[in-house]
XYZ file of C-alpha atoms in Angstrom:
502
model
C 12.876 7.372 -22.204
C 12.254 6.678 -18.586
C 8.468 5.890 -17.170
C 6.348 4.991 -14.690
C 5.184 1.306 -14.236
C 2.522 1.962 -11.645
C 1.335 5.540 -10.549
C 1.874 7.778 -9.546
C -0.753 7.571 -6.493
C -1.945 9.997 -4.378
C -1.635 8.428 -0.995
C -1.621 10.007 2.595
C -2.830 13.564 2.570
C -3.448 15.913 5.650
C -4.192 19.849 5.397
C -0.245 20.514 4.918
C 1.325 17.758 3.256
C 0.426 15.313 0.699
C 2.793 11.882 -0.170
C 2.683 10.222 -3.848
C 3.796 6.946 -4.470
C 4.861 5.226 -7.536
C 6.732 2.855 -9.307
C 9.347 3.205 -11.836
C 10.996 0.974 -14.502
C 14.195 2.215 -13.469
C 16.258 3.074 -10.591
C 17.074 7.184 -10.306
C 15.966 10.366 -8.627
C 11.917 10.984 -8.920
C 11.372 14.589 -8.501
C 7.723 16.099 -8.214
C 6.712 19.833 -9.135
C 10.457 20.719 -9.803
C 10.746 21.144 -6.394
C 10.433 17.869 -4.038
C 12.740 14.735 -4.828
C 13.769 11.568 -3.648
C 15.827 8.478 -4.984
C 14.128 5.259 -5.707
C 14.867 1.854 -3.714
C 14.778 -1.477 -4.969
C 13.378 -4.707 -4.479
C 13.032 -7.941 -6.397
C 14.213 -6.022 -9.303
C 11.447 -3.550 -8.987
C 11.825 0.533 -8.046
C 9.585 2.480 -6.088
C 9.359 6.022 -4.625
C 7.364 7.811 -2.483
C 7.826 11.595 -2.149
C 6.147 14.148 0.434
C 5.168 17.579 -0.577
C 4.773 20.158 2.132
C 2.136 23.035 1.601
C 1.306 22.669 -1.969
C -1.818 22.375 -4.077
C -2.432 22.437 -7.682
C -1.729 20.406 -10.780
C 1.781 18.341 -10.130
C 3.942 16.934 -12.568
C 6.572 14.011 -11.846
C 10.110 13.621 -13.528
C 12.863 10.696 -13.317
C 16.055 11.630 -13.783
C 15.175 15.047 -14.635
C 12.861 13.880 -17.498
C 8.915 14.243 -17.446
C 6.506 11.024 -17.006
C 3.806 12.100 -15.656
C 0.792 13.497 -16.710
C 0.201 11.485 -19.920
C -2.434 13.299 -21.349
C -5.091 15.066 -18.635
C -3.554 16.755 -15.274
C -3.660 15.474 -11.751
C -4.178 17.720 -9.033
C -3.304 17.306 -5.069
C -6.113 19.076 -2.865
C -5.051 18.891 0.765
C -7.750 17.872 3.325
C -9.712 20.624 4.684
C -8.737 21.397 8.343
C -12.623 20.698 9.476
C -12.450 17.185 7.676
C -13.873 15.663 4.401
C -16.976 16.528 3.036
C -16.880 13.593 0.916
C -15.597 10.139 1.512
C -15.955 7.191 -0.576
C -15.429 3.583 -0.044
C -15.872 0.048 -1.695
C -14.493 -3.160 -1.603
C -13.878 -6.521 -3.522
C -12.923 -5.361 -7.330
C -11.695 -7.637 -10.029
C -9.543 -6.443 -12.781
C -10.705 -7.918 -15.683
C -10.814 -5.957 -18.750
C -13.445 -3.208 -19.114
C -15.145 -4.841 -22.685
C -18.630 -6.309 -23.339
C -17.596 -9.989 -22.443
C -16.495 -9.328 -19.065
C -19.064 -6.394 -18.274
C -21.320 -9.295 -19.281
C -20.044 -11.721 -16.431
C -18.957 -9.305 -13.954
C -20.725 -6.424 -14.658
C -19.610 -2.618 -14.992
C -16.367 -1.682 -12.554
C -18.202 1.007 -10.613
C -14.270 2.641 -9.893
C -13.597 2.741 -13.572
C -16.911 4.242 -14.524
C -16.674 6.739 -11.345
C -12.938 7.850 -12.689
C -14.596 8.283 -16.429
C -17.421 10.541 -15.383
C -17.880 13.934 -14.364
C -19.051 13.295 -10.870
C -17.213 15.322 -8.012
C -14.541 13.823 -6.351
C -14.305 12.885 -3.118
C -11.797 14.310 -0.332
C -10.636 10.650 0.451
C -11.034 6.956 -1.232
C -10.729 4.163 1.394
C -10.352 0.431 -0.557
C -10.972 -1.672 2.287
C -10.368 -4.898 1.160
C -9.725 -7.647 -1.916
C -8.074 -4.431 -4.058
C -6.664 -7.802 -6.102
C -7.878 -11.537 -6.066
C -4.346 -13.341 -5.922
C -6.507 -16.474 -5.575
C -8.653 -16.006 -8.616
C -6.445 -13.994 -11.334
C -7.985 -12.791 -14.441
C -7.390 -14.325 -17.777
C -4.460 -11.900 -18.995
C -2.952 -12.450 -15.546
C -3.245 -16.533 -15.998
C -1.256 -15.869 -19.504
C 1.423 -14.047 -17.716
C 1.587 -16.762 -15.174
C 1.759 -19.672 -17.845
C 4.527 -17.774 -19.571
C 6.784 -17.900 -16.522
C 5.922 -21.366 -14.965
C 6.557 -24.584 -15.437
C 3.261 -27.113 -16.724
C 1.618 -28.032 -13.472
C 3.900 -26.209 -11.082
C 1.962 -25.077 -8.015
C 0.084 -23.143 -7.038
C -1.948 -23.871 -10.505
C -3.903 -20.682 -11.623
C -2.186 -18.872 -8.534
C 0.142 -16.182 -7.828
C 3.212 -17.615 -6.334
C 5.871 -15.026 -5.770
C 6.842 -10.927 -5.829
C 6.878 -10.817 -9.593
C 3.382 -12.142 -9.947
C 2.307 -9.821 -7.471
C 3.839 -7.139 -9.298
C 2.165 -7.678 -12.268
C -1.172 -8.321 -10.740
C -0.961 -4.761 -9.004
C -0.024 -3.212 -12.387
C -3.022 -4.630 -14.053
C -5.319 -3.731 -11.548
C -4.018 0.157 -11.137
C -3.176 1.148 -14.726
C -6.337 1.117 -16.629
C -5.840 5.206 -17.989
C -8.891 6.386 -16.382
C -8.210 4.391 -12.770
C -4.702 5.510 -13.080
C -5.747 9.064 -13.368
C -8.194 8.715 -10.931
C -5.627 7.251 -8.092
C -3.374 10.102 -8.877
C -5.468 12.752 -8.106
C -7.670 11.522 -5.147
C -6.123 10.507 -1.780
C -6.474 7.031 -1.315
C -6.435 4.963 2.176
C -6.252 1.024 2.152
C -6.388 -2.228 4.038
C -6.043 -5.913 3.018
C -8.714 -8.908 3.325
C -8.437 -12.520 2.787
C -8.304 -12.658 -1.298
C -5.529 -10.422 -1.213
C -3.575 -13.467 0.120
C -5.534 -16.254 -0.322
C -9.753 -16.983 0.235
C -10.356 -17.631 3.818
C -6.778 -16.509 5.001
C -6.404 -17.087 8.647
C -9.613 -18.506 9.107
C -8.165 -21.098 11.848
C -5.651 -22.551 13.383
C -6.455 -25.716 11.051
C -6.684 -23.784 7.920
C -3.387 -22.319 8.925
C -1.799 -26.002 9.307
C -3.319 -26.940 5.720
C -1.863 -24.229 4.261
C 1.796 -24.866 6.058
C 1.605 -28.272 4.467
C 1.616 -27.341 0.864
C 4.908 -26.714 -0.960
C 4.269 -23.458 -1.712
C 2.238 -21.634 0.515
C 4.934 -20.165 2.745
C 6.647 -18.825 -0.123
C 3.138 -16.996 -1.242
C 2.314 -15.410 2.049
C 5.762 -13.783 2.469
C 5.430 -12.364 -1.180
C 2.002 -11.562 -0.585
C 2.636 -9.738 2.413
C 5.907 -7.907 1.208
C 3.947 -6.560 -1.898
C 1.170 -5.340 -0.123
C 3.564 -3.442 2.081
C 4.817 -1.846 -0.848
C 1.793 -1.087 -2.874
C -0.677 -0.800 -0.706
C 0.769 -0.362 3.526
C 3.442 2.188 2.573
C 0.846 4.868 1.361
C -0.994 4.549 4.508
C 1.301 6.077 6.615
C 1.790 10.082 7.356
C 5.516 11.073 6.697
C 6.324 10.775 10.022
C 5.551 7.537 10.644
C 7.500 6.463 7.447
C 10.682 8.323 8.832
C 10.729 5.662 11.611
C 9.554 2.978 9.835
C 13.005 0.369 9.899
C 11.744 -1.748 6.971
C 11.765 1.496 4.891
C 15.341 2.591 6.261
C 16.816 -0.790 5.192
C 15.357 -0.354 1.989
C 16.699 2.700 1.368
C 20.110 1.599 2.290
C 19.805 -1.164 -0.709
C 19.013 -4.263 1.526
C 16.396 -4.803 -0.826
C 14.312 -8.386 -0.854
C 16.012 -9.653 1.704
C 15.275 -6.882 4.343
C 11.384 -7.101 2.725
C 10.714 -10.780 2.627
C 12.543 -11.282 6.060
C 10.166 -8.815 7.507
C 6.780 -10.275 5.883
C 7.731 -13.752 6.855
C 8.021 -12.490 10.702
C 4.521 -10.839 10.397
C 2.990 -13.875 9.187
C 4.758 -16.005 11.858
C 4.245 -13.462 14.686
C 1.550 -10.809 14.022
C 2.594 -8.523 17.012
C 6.271 -8.090 15.477
C 4.145 -5.249 13.194
C 1.136 -3.570 12.897
C -1.003 -3.065 9.519
C -3.874 -0.731 11.356
C -3.595 2.615 11.312
C -5.632 5.825 12.621
C -6.029 9.143 10.840
C -7.391 12.367 12.612
C -10.026 13.826 9.797
C -11.377 16.954 11.652
C -14.547 16.336 12.457
C -14.001 12.599 12.813
C -11.072 9.733 13.756
C -10.240 7.296 11.235
C -9.482 3.845 12.257
C -8.955 1.088 9.774
C -8.588 -1.967 11.405
C -6.553 -5.284 10.375
C -8.967 -8.140 10.891
C -7.061 -10.761 9.054
C -3.240 -11.016 10.211
C -3.564 -9.949 13.841
C -6.098 -12.699 14.228
C -5.375 -14.956 17.626
C -6.624 -18.334 16.570
C -6.272 -20.465 19.831
C -9.127 -22.977 19.908
C -11.141 -21.900 23.029
C -9.797 -18.430 23.093
C -10.172 -16.856 19.442
C -9.911 -13.288 18.877
C -10.230 -11.143 15.912
C -7.383 -9.005 17.564
C -4.590 -10.167 19.350
C -4.144 -8.834 23.249
C -1.325 -5.989 21.408
C -3.695 -5.450 18.530
C -6.580 -4.864 20.919
C -4.868 -2.690 23.222
C -3.688 -0.671 20.429
C -7.417 -0.156 19.463
C -8.576 0.569 22.872
C -5.904 3.568 23.189
C -7.200 4.931 19.633
C -10.686 4.715 20.521
C -9.837 6.581 23.894
C -8.411 9.562 21.639
C -11.733 10.103 19.874
C -13.542 13.329 20.716
C -15.989 13.656 17.620
C -17.238 11.065 15.305
C -15.853 7.587 15.136
C -15.217 5.752 11.871
C -14.058 2.424 12.306
C -13.049 0.434 8.861
C -13.063 -3.084 9.435
C -12.939 -5.210 6.020
C -15.018 -7.692 7.379
C -18.545 -6.342 8.755
C -19.096 -5.962 12.184
C -22.513 -6.391 12.308
C -23.827 -8.986 10.194
C -27.763 -10.009 9.959
C -28.224 -11.314 13.434
C -29.154 -14.940 12.680
C -25.660 -15.162 10.425
C -24.041 -13.883 13.414
C -25.329 -16.423 15.744
C -24.742 -19.150 13.339
C -21.116 -18.330 13.610
C -21.675 -18.146 17.372
C -22.445 -21.421 17.508
C -19.966 -22.556 14.966
C -17.165 -21.265 17.065
C -18.322 -23.180 19.938
C -18.763 -26.446 18.097
C -15.307 -25.779 16.745
C -13.830 -25.518 20.149
C -15.202 -28.742 21.143
C -18.496 -27.795 22.674
C -20.430 -31.178 21.323
C -17.058 -33.389 21.297
C -14.498 -34.120 18.780
C -16.389 -35.739 15.853
C -18.546 -32.476 15.752
C -15.822 -30.264 16.129
C -13.631 -31.717 13.117
C -17.154 -31.158 10.823
C -17.772 -28.170 11.924
C -14.275 -26.696 11.195
C -14.994 -27.858 7.797
C -18.329 -25.932 7.836
C -16.381 -23.035 8.881
C -14.045 -23.098 6.100
C -16.508 -23.959 2.992
C -19.076 -21.365 4.449
C -16.598 -18.567 5.183
C -17.921 -18.345 8.839
C -14.994 -15.794 9.816
C -16.635 -12.857 10.547
C -16.690 -11.298 14.432
C -19.363 -13.272 15.183
C -17.023 -16.398 14.891
C -14.687 -14.627 17.150
C -17.542 -13.740 19.778
C -15.469 -12.771 22.968
C -13.856 -9.636 20.486
C -17.190 -9.095 19.127
C -18.789 -8.498 22.727
C -15.442 -6.664 23.942
C -15.900 -4.339 20.914
C -19.438 -3.849 20.978
C -19.362 -2.727 24.614
C -16.534 -0.469 24.202
C -18.529 1.244 21.520
C -21.553 1.390 23.174
C -19.911 3.062 26.359
C -18.046 5.541 23.865
C -21.861 7.367 23.636
C -20.975 9.151 20.657
C -21.955 8.369 16.493
C -19.789 5.295 15.410
C -19.932 4.358 11.461
C -18.306 0.821 10.541
C -17.254 0.736 6.949
C -16.784 -2.644 5.890
C -17.229 -4.638 2.493
C -16.338 -8.723 1.813
C -19.739 -10.079 1.646
C -20.510 -9.120 -1.971
C -24.034 -7.289 -1.174
C -24.685 -4.180 0.605
C -26.815 -2.982 3.442
C -26.876 -0.673 6.669
C -27.573 -1.745 9.981
C -28.346 -0.088 13.166
C -27.326 -0.810 17.009
C -27.694 1.286 20.067
C -24.794 3.930 20.725
C -25.864 5.041 17.958
C -23.896 2.752 16.131
C -24.061 2.087 12.409
C -22.670 -0.903 10.261
C -22.347 0.648 6.679
C -21.311 -2.099 3.917
C -20.504 -1.684 0.253
C -19.075 -4.729 -1.749
C -18.475 -5.441 -4.703
C -16.998 -2.831 -6.749
C -16.901 -5.519 -9.177
C -17.156 -9.131 -8.374
C -21.294 -9.640 -8.446
C -22.895 -12.915 -7.334
C -24.693 -14.434 -9.179
C -28.800 -14.866 -9.391
C -28.598 -18.106 -7.452
C -26.285 -16.996 -4.809
C -28.060 -13.593 -4.330
C -31.270 -16.058 -3.406
C -29.399 -18.202 -1.500
C -28.003 -14.848 0.517
C -31.480 -13.754 0.809
C -32.885 -16.838 2.092
C -30.133 -18.295 4.456
C -29.113 -14.681 5.749
C -32.435 -12.313 6.049
C -34.937 -15.701 6.197
C -33.740 -19.230 7.452
C -30.717 -17.851 9.637
C -33.097 -15.103 11.372
C -35.120 -17.882 12.690
C -32.727 -20.693 13.353
C -29.555 -18.974 13.994
C -30.856 -17.617 17.499
C -32.188 -21.101 18.401
C -28.566 -22.783 17.365
C -27.456 -20.282 20.026
C -29.524 -20.740 22.686
C -29.114 -24.471 22.546
C -25.107 -24.488 22.603
C -25.645 -22.017 25.372
C -23.900 -19.117 24.153
C -24.650 -15.690 25.816
C -26.485 -13.076 24.148
C -24.477 -10.294 22.898
C -24.437 -6.991 24.207
C -26.548 -5.335 22.171
C -29.547 -6.285 19.538
C -29.416 -4.705 15.652
C -31.143 -4.784 12.821
C -30.719 -4.542 9.077
C -32.427 -1.270 7.733
C -31.453 -0.922 3.972
C -30.448 -3.646 1.952
C -29.189 -5.961 1.110
C -28.050 -4.690 -2.078
C -26.613 -7.018 -4.834
C -25.474 -4.277 -7.536
C -21.989 -3.224 -8.152
C -21.460 -0.170 -6.297
C -19.295 2.658 -4.255
C -20.610 4.289 -0.995
C -19.975 7.655 -0.315
C -20.170 9.590 3.185
C -21.695 13.376 2.630
C -20.641 15.064 5.880
C -22.486 18.019 7.385
C -24.038 17.992 10.799
C -25.237 14.311 9.913
C -24.187 12.013 7.724
C -25.551 11.065 4.544
C -25.068 7.536 3.211
C -25.398 7.157 -0.852
C -24.739 3.776 -2.543
C -24.087 4.235 -6.105
C -24.672 1.449 -8.692
C -23.441 0.802 -12.323
C -24.728 3.862 -13.649
C -23.738 6.104 -10.764
C -27.237 6.659 -10.002
C -27.924 6.109 -6.527
C -29.106 3.041 -5.697
C -29.926 3.677 -2.056
C -29.858 7.168 0.196
C -29.808 7.383 3.753
C -29.811 10.469 5.563
C -28.915 11.850 9.250
C -26.832 9.210 10.625
């Protein structure tokens, strides 16, 4: 009998259309609800389909070549987006895909996404997964077993993902637990990558790229990683209209397969302007803009930018179209604790030669060792976006992850930074204490002094952390009314913290 390898996943949804993505175990024709069908396309021996439904709400079925493959047990359901916008959006980041047994729960905590999927809690209208959906550089034990079975001893990269086949298995293990699979089949999802989807510190600096290019395996890894990201995550972010005009999807449907996908991924890495991973959606009362803060970077020493000129122009255009509330998804936080922001400003200046070549070399090592690569480490982009958001004069919510603790920061505007991290990958107690001391204690005192010593201009505004840090595994929800309520849900799904009236 035919089967689904991954999915079905409910991806793009608006007030009239819904898109369902899946990976099948063989080529064929996929039919949803007996009415909407499409043939699969194949890449590297794997078979995929994305089916667009028009004007349909309710339970759905999936067939492959006329044979039922979904649902397996409990039914999946499509709910279209209310025209006035969602009443609840949930988000989070940083989710390791280890087993849910007692041993792994002791080391990784409860998977909050898995707990939510198995509960009777009300489902959100949209789930945003904003980075580190998979860990290509830190695979689980089952993933390492899969790697060992197909690799020669000592073959690089040791204990990391190497090619598309391993990425396909990585996504399969992440998304096919029965409860997770059901949740992703019935809640619309939008996604963006962060570094671990490719590798820790991905595109931290020009030096980092040069170091990786000298390895024997990175080119294959980045091509496989971006290609797999396009297939498993990015394709479902696009609306049916955007996909209809997508030249890569057209090529894949023509049967060009691996050659087309790998060529696209290589170009996307070498020339970020050749492709856009960022995207925007109107959600009734709000405009959602998901920003690529990894692949679109300009890494030129002395003129580092979080977004290259083309990406920045696109973001300006999207913000200009906003008439209501603005929601920005940035996998890495825009507003860090102030002291850490100033330390990153200082480090960037030193990396660019402010205190000479030797200090620049040492500062680059420091930058990579301590992950100094957030918006504050690309000061010109931070200042440009800060001014733009203040001039907007309407509520702005910035949703982020990455840092493995959750918090709320507030700046004039009103501008709110809401961080939820991790879904399942907590810091050790020692690292929690270190973060409190260095990010909320020592750094607050010395960060400003270091920035002043290096004569770095002050940012356009001040901000402060008003809630947090929360170190537990968590998912956050935004509940929309006249104002927005934010709730961080912990491992028991009870509220860890609630903030009203944003």
